[in-house]
Amino acid sequence: MSKCQTYQAMVEQASNQPEQYWGHAAENISWIKPADKVLDDSDKPFYKWFKGAQLNTCFNAVDRHVLDGYGEQTAIIYDSPVTNVKQKISFSELQSQIEQLAGAMAAVGVTKGDRVVIYMPMVPQTLVGMLACARLGAIHSVVFGGFAAPELATRIDDAKPKLVLSASCGIEPNRLIAYKPLLDEAIELSQHKPDHTIILQREQLVASLVPGRDLDWVSAASQAQPHDCVAVEATDPLYILYTSGTTGQPKGVVRDNGGHAVALAWSMENVYNVKPGDVFWAASDVGWVVGHSYICYGPLINRCTTVVFEGKPIGTPDAGTFWRVINEYQVKSFFTAPTAFRAIRGCDPDGDFIKKYDISCLNALYLAGERCDPATLHWAQEQLNIPVVDHWWQTETGWPMASNLLGAAPCDIKAGSPARAVPGYDIQILNAEGEQVAKGESGMIMAKLPLPPGTLSTLWQNDQRYVDAYLSQVDGYYLTGDAGYLDEDDYLWVMNRIDDVINVAGHRLSTGRIEEVLCEHDSVAEAAVIGVNDELKGELPLGLVVLSSANRLGDAEVEKELISQVREHIGAVAAFRRILVVDKLPKTRSGKILRATMKKIANGEKYVVPATIEDDTVLEMITQSLAAS
Ligand code: COA
Ligand code: AMP
């Protein structure tokens, strides 16, 4: 079979015989009970994969490898240039740490179906925490450490955790982040109060514990009875991961156990081209979906060694860090965000640091999280001389929707495109009327239902929002929120978001949430936030504010206060530093703020003045202000 036929055959089988296709893929997973039905579509649009099956995700990621005789293989490599620590943890050691922590969690009452929020830095214990939840059948919700206390509080109120796992601090290159005070503040702010917290004390900063509520991680785990894996339904939730949507209220993406395990195992082999025993490294953060799927679950389920890296692409200590790690641990497949490469390229344009290390072990580089500009892709190709795979997916899907399948059916690379749809995803471009458009024509990127295993099953305790946000645009289709086109070779070109989500250094943020925070300030009457192109971070938020009549502060003072307000309410990760005070915001006659038009103006792109504009002189004023700023 030629490579091209292999791809076509995979696509056809996955779409014409999905139960057979994914039933076969499920053979890589150890089940306690097999499925009664591989794809249950009796309650559309809520499709259920592996209905009736039982398994335990932690067993699949850890215990079975120990039982199979691989207990001595390294499961996790922890490399932390910010603390100068390097550590290797075998599958046996990992199993023992997980069963102890699971025992400690059970001792404070955590059982199957309970939620556990995890607010932690990039240390191996974060994975131990996630896997301990999976072991108990508890549902974890990891919150990225760069989020501030109010964002954490919002997630605590939605998930209603019995327990929070956290650490005394995180370590950024320029400062310590005291997590525990942020957690205390979040618990103070939230309506729901978790019964307990378990805190990992790090030597860089020891946190004070609230007696009766906060437990010390090491002593709680060491005193606990080891806990075994609990059988869960394939359709039971494994985790909730909050992501930004159009409104300020984050969306709690729910991932099941069974479909997730099957899809990740499939992707490790077919997309990432790694075999059990290989070293796989995703240089991301466990707070994002990449970290869930490809730092924690995917590599471990596939019995790969995973790297937990606590550092940055540059500055820890230099732009050679990635190459050192790849060389030192013989990484075979490497995943990061294009922004990391732009940062490295900025510091090391000629690749001098790359030449210092033998990285011949590396077979491929995978980039995702944001659009990969061709210049960055070409630079990476030239410097590394290996396939550079731009692939496209999102928190909701949990694994790639479009990618070059290096492990199954490699295809030519076209810079700027994440290649073709991954088998199982029927990606189509539709217009506003829900009709398919011609090849080369732009429209909404949508996926025909059902989505393959491993994709979101709903939003946490909000089926209606799931339907409204994703399934209502066109009947029978999932709305990805991205716009783009398919070319004559069926390569996908992802061009922009169709909603108010922006992508800052590979981090997904809601402009609506930033606007909410700006409007909470007494001096602000109205605000609009848009994403403006940035050479390093892809996009940066820019706030346009109209001051209220009650304002008594000067513009500079208001700007300073608003910038720190966004940092305190959302977090440093929003990278919110630019504000423009304007007299009025441009609107349509029905009162809708023309954000997309302002974005085009700010980015120096061509734009058409909408026919429905209320007052076009406002747009002229904005153009002048943006040009002057
Ligand atoms: N905890 C607390 N604060 C955090 C944090 C965390 N886990 N991660 C980031 N921050 C803070 C940073 O310290 C920084 O604060 P500052 O404003 O005081 O400097 C701010 O959030 C922005 O951080 P970041 O986006 O990391 O920007 P940077 O300028 O420090 O670094 C890059 C730029 C390109 C090196 C960095 O953005 C990067 O490595 N990006 C890759 C992102 C990624 O992997 N995304 C996942 C999708 S695959
Ligand atoms: P997140 O849910 O944070 O992973 O963000 C997902 C969004 O990031 C997608 O919907 C896209 O808008 C964008 N994105 C991710 N990967 C790519 C890619 N390879 N090309 C273009 N956009 C991407």
XYZ file of C-alpha atoms and ligand atoms in Angstrom:
700
model
C 0.000 0.000 0.000
C 1.453 3.410 -0.921
C 1.613 6.031 1.800
C -1.134 8.042 0.095
C -3.407 4.987 -0.044
C -2.670 4.262 3.599
C -3.982 7.689 4.574
C -7.079 7.333 2.394
C -7.721 3.837 3.737
C -7.427 5.053 7.325
C -9.770 7.978 6.687
C -12.327 5.786 4.950
C -12.286 3.090 7.592
C -12.500 5.564 10.463
C -15.454 7.301 8.830
C -17.321 4.311 7.331
C -16.683 1.761 10.082
C -15.895 3.832 13.176
C -16.827 1.068 15.611
C -14.493 -1.375 13.922
C -11.715 1.180 13.584
C -11.741 2.424 17.171
C -12.638 -1.010 18.527
C -9.385 -2.211 17.007
C -7.449 0.757 18.430
C -8.922 -0.070 21.854
C -6.904 -3.299 21.901
C -3.924 -1.225 23.099
C -5.751 -0.489 26.337
C -6.248 -2.860 29.283
C -9.929 -3.077 30.094
C -11.565 -4.494 33.202
C -14.700 -5.071 31.164
C -15.032 -4.668 27.379
C -17.526 -2.295 25.802
C -21.109 -3.355 25.155
C -21.170 -0.835 22.331
C -18.123 0.923 20.855
C -20.151 3.978 19.735
C -23.465 4.632 21.401
C -25.438 7.210 19.415
C -28.793 6.648 21.095
C -28.739 10.114 22.727
C -27.554 12.440 19.952
C -25.763 14.836 20.024
C -24.255 13.226 23.152
C -22.231 10.397 21.642
C -20.636 7.895 24.003
C -17.545 5.892 23.158
C -16.969 2.435 24.700
C -20.301 2.340 26.481
C -20.406 -0.319 29.184
C -16.619 -0.768 29.289
C -14.673 -0.415 32.529
C -11.030 0.456 33.058
C -8.708 2.522 35.174
C -6.603 5.168 33.413
C -3.862 5.134 36.080
C -3.570 1.354 35.731
C -3.063 1.824 31.990
C -0.490 4.589 32.461
C 1.549 2.969 35.225
C 0.580 -0.310 36.916
C 0.318 -2.454 33.824
C 3.846 -1.540 32.772
C 5.144 -2.643 36.175
C 3.173 -5.899 35.888
C 4.625 -6.398 32.402
C 8.159 -6.224 33.823
C 9.044 -2.605 33.000
C 9.105 -1.335 36.594
C 12.739 -0.250 36.266
C 12.169 1.789 33.092
C 12.248 5.547 33.651
C 8.718 6.927 33.557
C 9.448 10.587 34.336
C 12.550 12.689 33.858
C 12.360 15.896 35.870
C 14.721 18.588 34.635
C 14.519 21.907 36.401
C 17.068 24.529 35.367
C 15.355 26.995 37.731
C 16.226 24.845 40.774
C 19.206 22.943 39.332
C 17.500 19.619 40.015
C 17.547 16.594 37.710
C 15.739 13.431 38.702
C 14.614 10.156 37.155
C 11.552 8.286 38.433
C 10.965 4.683 37.383
C 7.510 3.222 36.729
C 7.776 1.279 40.032
C 8.665 4.412 41.995
C 5.911 6.334 40.267
C 3.395 3.617 41.125
C 4.419 3.718 44.752
C 4.151 7.544 44.945
C 0.722 7.457 43.317
C -0.706 4.725 45.543
C 0.523 6.551 48.654
C -0.953 9.886 47.590
C -4.193 8.172 46.516
C -4.292 6.628 49.999
C -3.849 10.063 51.599
C -6.603 11.500 49.420
C -8.937 8.618 50.271
C -8.178 9.166 53.960
C -9.646 12.687 53.714
C -12.741 11.326 52.026
C -12.018 11.587 48.303
C -13.873 8.885 46.394
C -14.978 8.111 42.844
C -16.648 11.094 41.156
C -15.334 13.697 43.639
C -13.510 16.652 42.143
C -9.942 17.605 43.033
C -8.443 20.913 41.875
C -4.708 20.832 41.169
C -2.868 24.184 41.230
C 0.787 23.314 40.889
C 4.047 24.115 39.141
C 5.938 21.895 36.719
C 7.139 19.234 39.146
C 6.654 15.449 38.933
C 4.250 15.542 41.902
C 1.731 17.302 39.656
C 1.584 14.179 37.497
C 1.458 12.043 40.634
C -1.559 14.106 41.739
C -3.349 13.709 38.405
C -2.689 9.965 38.325
C -3.730 9.541 41.974
C -7.086 11.104 41.075
C -7.385 8.757 38.102
C -6.519 5.842 40.386
C -9.414 6.724 42.719
C -11.837 7.580 39.928
C -11.834 11.174 41.228
C -12.069 13.936 38.615
C -9.144 16.335 38.527
C -9.184 19.896 37.329
C -5.724 21.347 36.849
C -5.553 25.147 36.944
C -2.550 26.760 35.242
C -0.184 28.333 37.783
C -0.065 31.626 35.893
C -3.714 32.347 36.757
C -4.462 34.708 39.637
C -6.632 33.969 42.694
C -9.997 35.174 41.259
C -9.605 32.884 38.217
C -8.791 29.981 40.536
C -11.834 30.872 42.653
C -14.120 30.799 39.590
C -12.892 27.285 38.787
C -13.268 26.145 42.413
C -16.854 27.393 42.401
C -17.663 25.571 39.195
C -15.921 22.255 39.930
C -16.745 22.225 43.660
C -13.704 20.178 44.690
C -13.537 18.250 47.940
C -9.763 18.671 47.908
C -7.132 20.967 46.380
C -3.602 19.754 45.658
C -1.107 22.580 45.579
C 2.484 23.569 46.293
C 4.085 26.253 48.395
C 5.520 27.950 45.316
C 6.246 27.974 41.635
C 9.489 29.283 40.225
C 9.625 31.725 37.344
C 13.073 32.787 36.099
C 12.737 36.248 37.644
C 10.780 35.465 40.822
C 9.140 32.950 43.149
C 5.368 32.634 42.815
C 3.930 32.023 46.274
C 1.074 29.664 45.315
C -0.240 29.056 48.820
C -1.323 32.682 49.518
C -2.988 32.703 46.080
C -4.816 29.489 46.969
C -5.835 30.875 50.380
C -7.179 34.004 48.696
C -9.061 31.935 46.111
C -10.693 29.829 48.845
C -11.601 33.056 50.642
C -13.193 34.424 47.452
C -15.049 31.265 46.428
C -18.527 30.322 47.592
C -17.601 26.648 47.636
C -15.016 25.718 50.279
C -12.936 22.562 49.737
C -12.691 20.402 52.872
C -8.924 19.986 52.626
C -5.782 20.922 50.775
C -2.611 18.861 50.448
C 0.432 21.096 50.042
C 3.797 20.186 48.590
C 6.334 22.196 50.557
C 9.252 23.255 48.359
C 12.515 24.250 49.972
C 12.573 27.584 48.101
C 9.538 28.826 50.079
C 7.745 27.039 52.896
C 4.051 27.898 53.212
C 2.088 28.205 56.436
C -0.653 25.593 56.756
C -4.143 26.109 58.165
C -4.531 23.508 60.960
C -7.291 21.001 60.281
C -7.648 22.040 56.631
C -4.176 21.909 55.077
C -2.083 18.748 55.078
C 1.590 18.394 54.313
C 1.999 16.311 51.135
C 5.000 14.255 52.207
C 3.740 13.330 55.672
C 0.162 12.642 54.497
C 1.418 10.363 51.704
C 3.962 8.553 53.854
C 1.415 7.800 56.583
C -1.292 6.610 54.169
C -2.306 3.090 53.240
C -1.466 2.493 49.554
C -4.640 2.627 47.461
C -5.415 0.318 44.558
C -6.971 1.282 41.205
C -10.739 1.736 41.230
C -12.756 0.495 38.238
C -14.581 3.301 36.421
C -16.892 3.361 33.433
C -15.201 4.309 30.156
C -17.721 7.150 29.972
C -16.998 8.454 33.483
C -15.117 11.781 33.552
C -11.366 11.621 34.053
C -10.872 15.363 34.204
C -12.331 18.817 33.725
C -10.104 21.389 32.047
C -11.302 24.977 31.950
C -10.680 26.941 28.797
C -11.462 30.432 27.578
C -14.572 31.084 25.580
C -16.384 34.142 24.374
C -17.757 35.070 27.776
C -15.756 35.655 30.939
C -17.025 32.402 32.440
C -14.536 29.672 31.475
C -15.822 26.480 29.889
C -15.223 23.239 31.800
C -14.281 20.753 29.117
C -15.067 17.216 30.308
C -12.865 14.323 29.197
C -13.926 10.710 29.668
C -11.651 7.815 30.663
C -12.046 5.226 27.924
C -12.110 7.232 24.697
C -9.276 9.386 26.032
C -6.980 6.418 26.676
C -7.709 4.882 23.269
C -7.227 8.145 21.350
C -3.988 9.078 23.103
C -2.474 5.634 22.574
C -3.446 5.852 18.889
C -1.921 9.325 18.514
C 1.384 8.411 20.170
C 1.933 5.767 17.516
C 0.354 7.321 14.433
C 0.957 11.054 14.920
C 4.046 11.227 17.121
C 5.687 8.088 15.776
C 7.012 6.824 19.102
C 7.235 3.304 20.453
C 7.130 2.052 24.038
C 10.495 2.795 25.665
C 11.148 5.963 23.618
C 11.657 9.348 25.262
C 8.930 11.861 24.415
C 9.042 15.505 25.458
C 6.274 18.078 25.322
C 7.729 21.380 26.553
C 4.467 22.860 27.723
C 2.736 23.113 31.092
C 0.424 20.596 32.747
C -2.063 23.461 33.177
C -2.833 23.283 29.446
C -4.292 20.467 27.397
C -0.905 19.728 25.822
C 0.378 18.970 29.303
C -2.559 16.697 30.108
C -2.337 14.712 26.899
C 1.358 14.734 26.086
C 3.285 15.352 29.291
C 1.153 13.080 31.441
C -1.274 10.592 29.929
C -0.230 9.931 26.307
C 3.438 9.063 26.855
C 2.785 7.067 30.024
C -0.104 5.053 28.566
C 2.215 4.239 25.664
C 5.051 3.313 28.088
C 7.240 6.157 26.876
C 9.487 8.156 29.180
C 8.109 11.674 29.598
C 10.080 14.814 30.448
C 8.794 17.299 33.037
C 10.735 20.479 32.325
C 10.577 23.386 34.741
C 12.143 26.164 32.735
C 11.759 28.369 29.682
C 13.073 28.096 26.130
C 15.357 31.067 26.736
C 16.960 32.508 29.842
C 17.146 29.271 31.860
C 20.030 29.738 31.397
C 20.172 30.320 27.636
C 18.673 29.527 24.240
C 20.470 26.153 24.248
C 18.390 24.613 27.052
C 16.062 22.663 24.750
C 19.008 21.134 22.868
C 20.765 20.213 26.101
C 17.667 18.368 27.360
C 17.166 16.590 24.023
C 20.780 15.463 24.006
C 20.993 14.548 27.678
C 17.898 12.336 27.701
C 17.970 11.205 24.065
C 14.566 12.636 23.252
C 13.093 11.064 20.128
C 10.038 13.237 19.548
C 9.662 16.837 20.747
C 6.602 19.065 20.994
C 6.410 22.782 21.753
C 4.658 25.994 20.707
C 5.871 28.138 17.781
C 6.291 31.070 20.189
C 9.059 29.137 21.970
C 10.864 28.782 18.664
C 10.412 32.451 17.876
C 11.987 33.236 21.258
C 14.935 30.902 20.568
C 15.403 32.222 17.062
C 15.422 35.792 18.402
C 18.334 34.940 20.722
C 20.152 32.505 18.473
C 19.364 33.373 14.835
C 22.268 31.333 13.433
C 21.584 28.289 15.602
C 24.958 28.478 17.371
C 23.521 26.848 20.486
C 22.070 24.000 18.423
C 25.531 23.203 17.049
C 26.871 22.726 20.567
C 24.782 19.590 21.151
C 24.461 16.266 19.373
C 20.728 16.008 18.851
C 20.790 13.272 16.226
C 18.436 11.282 18.503
C 15.612 13.667 17.577
C 13.361 12.361 14.789
C 10.773 15.114 14.566
C 9.588 18.420 15.997
C 5.873 19.032 16.569
C 4.437 22.538 16.869
C 0.921 23.514 17.986
C -1.051 25.852 20.185
C -1.178 28.723 17.712
C -0.712 29.334 14.013
C 2.838 28.526 12.967
C 4.162 31.263 10.728
C 6.125 29.900 7.738
C 9.277 31.834 8.712
C 9.467 30.028 12.054
C 8.767 26.662 10.442
C 11.447 27.202 7.801
C 13.977 28.292 10.406
C 13.280 25.186 12.494
C 13.569 22.957 9.413
C 16.860 24.498 8.355
C 18.377 24.360 11.819
C 17.256 20.869 12.788
C 17.056 19.143 9.435
C 14.209 16.880 10.550
C 10.458 16.928 9.795
C 8.782 19.881 11.494
C 5.115 19.063 11.973
C 2.663 21.896 12.466
C -0.481 20.286 13.861
C -3.826 21.722 14.886
C -6.044 20.923 17.814
C -7.614 22.449 20.887
C -8.481 21.879 24.529
C -11.865 20.551 23.512
C -10.548 17.801 21.255
C -7.646 16.761 23.507
C -5.591 15.408 20.606
C -4.770 16.479 17.056
C -7.518 17.211 14.538
C -5.145 17.876 11.638
C -1.596 16.656 11.366
C 1.018 15.027 9.233
C 0.834 11.386 10.382
C 4.536 10.650 10.642
C 3.888 7.296 12.279
C 1.423 6.031 9.705
C 1.219 8.028 6.499
C 3.747 10.867 6.212
C 2.940 13.541 3.642
C 4.642 16.604 2.188
C 4.979 19.603 4.462
C 3.376 22.863 3.332
C 4.546 25.722 5.530
C 1.565 27.455 7.147
C -0.721 24.408 7.022
C -1.120 21.702 9.697
C -1.612 19.211 6.818
C -4.679 16.987 6.544
C -7.494 15.933 8.850
C -6.570 13.156 11.242
C -8.636 9.983 10.576
C -11.768 10.119 12.702
C -12.233 13.869 12.220
C -14.420 14.753 9.232
C -13.250 18.355 8.824
C -15.340 20.511 6.527
C -15.460 24.218 5.679
C -18.961 25.627 5.900
C -20.437 29.047 5.175
C -22.921 30.953 7.359
C -25.764 29.000 5.748
C -24.171 25.707 6.800
C -23.218 24.730 3.235
C -19.858 23.308 2.247
C -17.764 25.820 0.314
C -15.497 25.080 -2.635
C -11.838 24.111 -2.188
C -9.739 27.200 -1.539
C -12.696 29.184 -0.206
C -12.680 30.322 3.425
C -15.344 29.565 5.971
C -15.931 28.149 9.426
C -13.847 25.062 10.158
C -16.279 22.460 11.441
C -16.149 18.745 12.207
C -19.052 16.496 11.285
C -20.433 14.574 14.248
C -19.660 12.226 15.796
C -16.254 13.384 16.911
C -13.783 10.533 17.471
C -12.997 9.065 20.927
C -11.130 11.281 23.416
C -12.854 14.528 22.452
C -14.996 16.476 24.917
C -18.143 14.706 26.054
C -19.813 17.873 27.408
C -19.111 20.954 29.552
C -19.049 20.303 33.277
C -22.630 20.201 34.536
C -23.748 22.292 31.620
C -24.973 20.161 28.722
C -26.943 23.105 27.396
C -23.890 25.361 27.162
C -22.053 22.536 25.386
C -24.829 22.350 22.794
C -25.152 26.132 22.504
C -21.424 26.833 22.238
C -20.380 24.028 19.922
C -23.269 22.193 18.290
C -25.890 24.807 17.455
C -24.263 26.693 14.607
C -24.982 23.949 12.058
C -26.993 20.873 12.926
C -24.809 17.755 13.070
C -21.499 19.647 13.207
C -19.003 20.679 15.886
C -17.899 24.326 15.693
C -14.151 24.557 16.227
C -14.183 28.363 16.538
C -11.485 28.626 13.866
C -11.843 29.852 10.298
C -9.836 28.770 7.267
C -9.945 26.694 4.119
C -9.050 23.337 2.563
C -6.824 23.407 -0.518
C -6.912 21.146 -3.573
C -4.827 18.502 -1.729
C -7.171 18.590 1.293
C -4.567 20.413 3.359
C -6.167 22.612 5.986
C -5.200 26.272 6.396
C -6.221 27.677 9.783
C -6.346 31.451 9.472
C -8.087 33.017 12.474
C -10.609 32.619 15.292
C -14.200 33.553 14.652
C -14.873 34.384 18.294
C -13.330 36.620 20.954
C -10.554 34.219 21.862
C -6.957 35.374 21.438
C -3.765 33.397 21.579
C -0.924 34.954 23.574
C 2.324 32.941 23.505
C 0.325 29.750 22.917
C -1.964 30.593 25.854
C -5.648 30.852 25.040
C -7.348 33.903 26.557
C -10.796 35.442 26.413
C -10.904 39.115 25.469
C -14.379 39.131 27.059
C -12.864 38.245 30.430
C -10.266 41.047 30.182
C -13.055 43.476 29.237
C -15.035 42.416 32.316
C -12.052 43.183 34.546
C -11.494 46.590 32.895
C -15.166 47.500 33.320
C -14.995 46.728 37.041
C -12.793 49.825 37.468
C -14.725 52.945 38.574
C -13.037 55.117 35.968
C -14.138 52.948 33.031
C -17.454 53.400 31.249
C -16.825 50.959 28.440
C -14.005 48.747 27.175
C -13.083 46.613 24.202
C -10.097 44.288 24.031
C -8.573 43.103 20.774
C -5.609 40.894 19.874
C -2.813 42.746 18.106
C -0.096 40.902 16.175
C 3.173 40.448 18.056
C 6.398 39.101 16.639
C 7.227 36.933 19.669
C 3.932 36.009 21.306
C 1.773 35.814 18.189
C -0.810 38.150 19.669
C -0.950 40.601 22.573
C -4.110 42.077 24.085
C -4.790 45.781 23.563
C -7.493 47.468 25.643
C -9.471 50.413 24.297
C -11.290 52.175 27.120
C -13.789 54.991 27.357
C -13.554 56.763 30.708
C -16.608 57.336 32.842
C -17.805 60.811 33.798
C -16.933 59.926 37.398
C -13.255 59.543 36.549
C -10.944 61.995 38.317
C -7.627 60.352 37.378
C -5.241 61.236 34.593
C -4.985 58.842 31.619
C -1.566 57.503 32.669
C -2.800 56.748 36.161
C -5.909 54.952 34.914
C -3.773 52.908 32.535
C -1.419 51.859 35.330
C -4.284 50.835 37.582
C -6.019 48.891 34.838
C -2.868 46.993 33.939
C -2.334 45.917 37.535
C -6.043 45.097 37.927
C -5.881 42.657 35.001
C -2.716 41.108 36.426
C -4.356 40.666 39.848
C -7.656 39.340 38.524
C -6.556 37.173 35.608
C -2.818 36.718 36.024
C 0.557 37.654 34.584
C -0.050 35.189 31.766
C -2.490 37.631 30.113
C 0.554 39.827 29.308
C -1.773 42.827 29.364
C 0.328 45.962 29.025
C -1.258 48.204 26.371
C -4.231 50.510 26.835
C -5.603 53.284 24.692
C -8.005 55.809 26.191
C -10.542 56.829 23.520
C -13.608 59.081 23.486
C -15.940 56.507 21.969
C -15.927 52.936 20.694
C -17.072 52.230 17.138
C -20.382 50.349 17.060
C -23.038 49.085 14.731
C -26.469 50.684 14.895
C -27.578 47.748 17.039
C -24.813 48.555 19.547
C -22.299 45.793 18.718
C -18.690 46.950 19.207
C -16.692 46.568 15.979
C -13.813 44.608 17.481
C -12.904 42.741 14.293
C -12.646 46.006 12.356
C -10.495 47.613 15.070
C -8.282 44.531 15.078
C -7.725 44.864 11.333
C -6.887 48.562 11.729
C -4.450 47.854 14.578
C -2.753 45.137 12.526
C -2.492 47.362 9.449
C -4.788 45.090 7.433
C -7.325 46.164 4.835
C -10.838 46.590 6.176
C -14.272 47.485 4.945
C -16.339 49.970 6.926
C -19.445 47.952 7.877
C -22.648 49.273 6.309
C -24.326 49.023 9.695
C -21.898 51.417 11.415
C -23.500 53.916 13.760
C -21.010 56.754 13.252
C -18.021 56.327 10.947
C -16.143 59.309 12.371
C -15.482 57.169 15.467
C -13.600 54.665 13.324
C -11.456 57.482 11.938
C -10.643 58.655 15.459
C -9.676 55.118 16.466
C -7.460 54.795 13.390
C -5.667 58.015 14.322
C -5.270 56.986 17.981
C -3.898 53.559 17.020
C -1.485 55.112 14.548
C -0.266 57.570 17.191
C 0.128 54.950 19.943
N 3.095 30.496 37.062
C 3.135 31.809 37.353
N 3.407 32.766 36.449
C 3.639 32.386 35.183
C 3.603 31.038 34.800
C 3.314 30.078 35.801
N 3.244 28.772 35.527
N 3.880 30.966 33.488
C 4.077 32.213 33.057
N 3.937 33.075 34.094
C 4.120 34.531 34.066
C 5.524 34.890 33.614
O 6.428 34.956 34.705
C 5.321 36.264 32.997
O 5.238 37.209 34.053
P 5.882 38.681 33.912
O 4.835 39.475 33.215
O 6.066 39.121 35.334
O 7.156 38.571 33.164
C 3.924 36.169 32.381
O 3.261 35.100 33.070
C 3.916 35.849 30.905
O 4.610 34.625 30.759
P 5.040 33.947 29.387
O 3.880 33.883 28.459
O 5.717 32.662 29.702
O 5.992 34.994 28.738
P 7.525 35.224 28.937
O 7.766 36.570 28.349
O 7.951 34.973 30.334
O 8.202 34.109 27.990
C 8.102 32.665 26.035
C 7.999 34.092 26.571
C 7.875 32.648 24.530
C 9.470 32.126 26.345
C 7.031 31.826 26.732
O 5.797 32.423 26.506
C 6.920 30.369 26.316
O 7.738 29.531 26.584
N 5.831 30.028 25.670
C 5.483 28.681 25.322
C 4.067 28.523 25.743
C 3.558 27.118 25.709
O 4.267 26.162 25.842
N 2.236 27.059 25.556
C 1.494 25.846 25.645
C 0.781 25.520 24.369
S 1.638 24.256 23.477
P -6.067 25.641 23.098
O -7.445 25.176 23.352
O -5.529 26.534 24.145
O -5.140 24.511 22.744
O -6.162 26.574 21.811
C -6.702 26.053 20.625
C -6.685 27.082 19.553
O -5.328 27.457 19.250
C -7.243 26.568 18.249
O -8.650 26.607 18.197
C -6.586 27.509 17.262
O -7.221 28.762 17.245
C -5.194 27.677 17.840
N -4.283 26.676 17.278
C -3.797 25.576 17.897
N -2.939 24.921 17.070
C -2.906 25.599 15.918
C -2.223 25.429 14.665
N -1.379 24.434 14.468
N -2.461 26.331 13.681
C -3.311 27.368 13.879
N -3.965 27.599 15.029
C -3.769 26.729 16.042
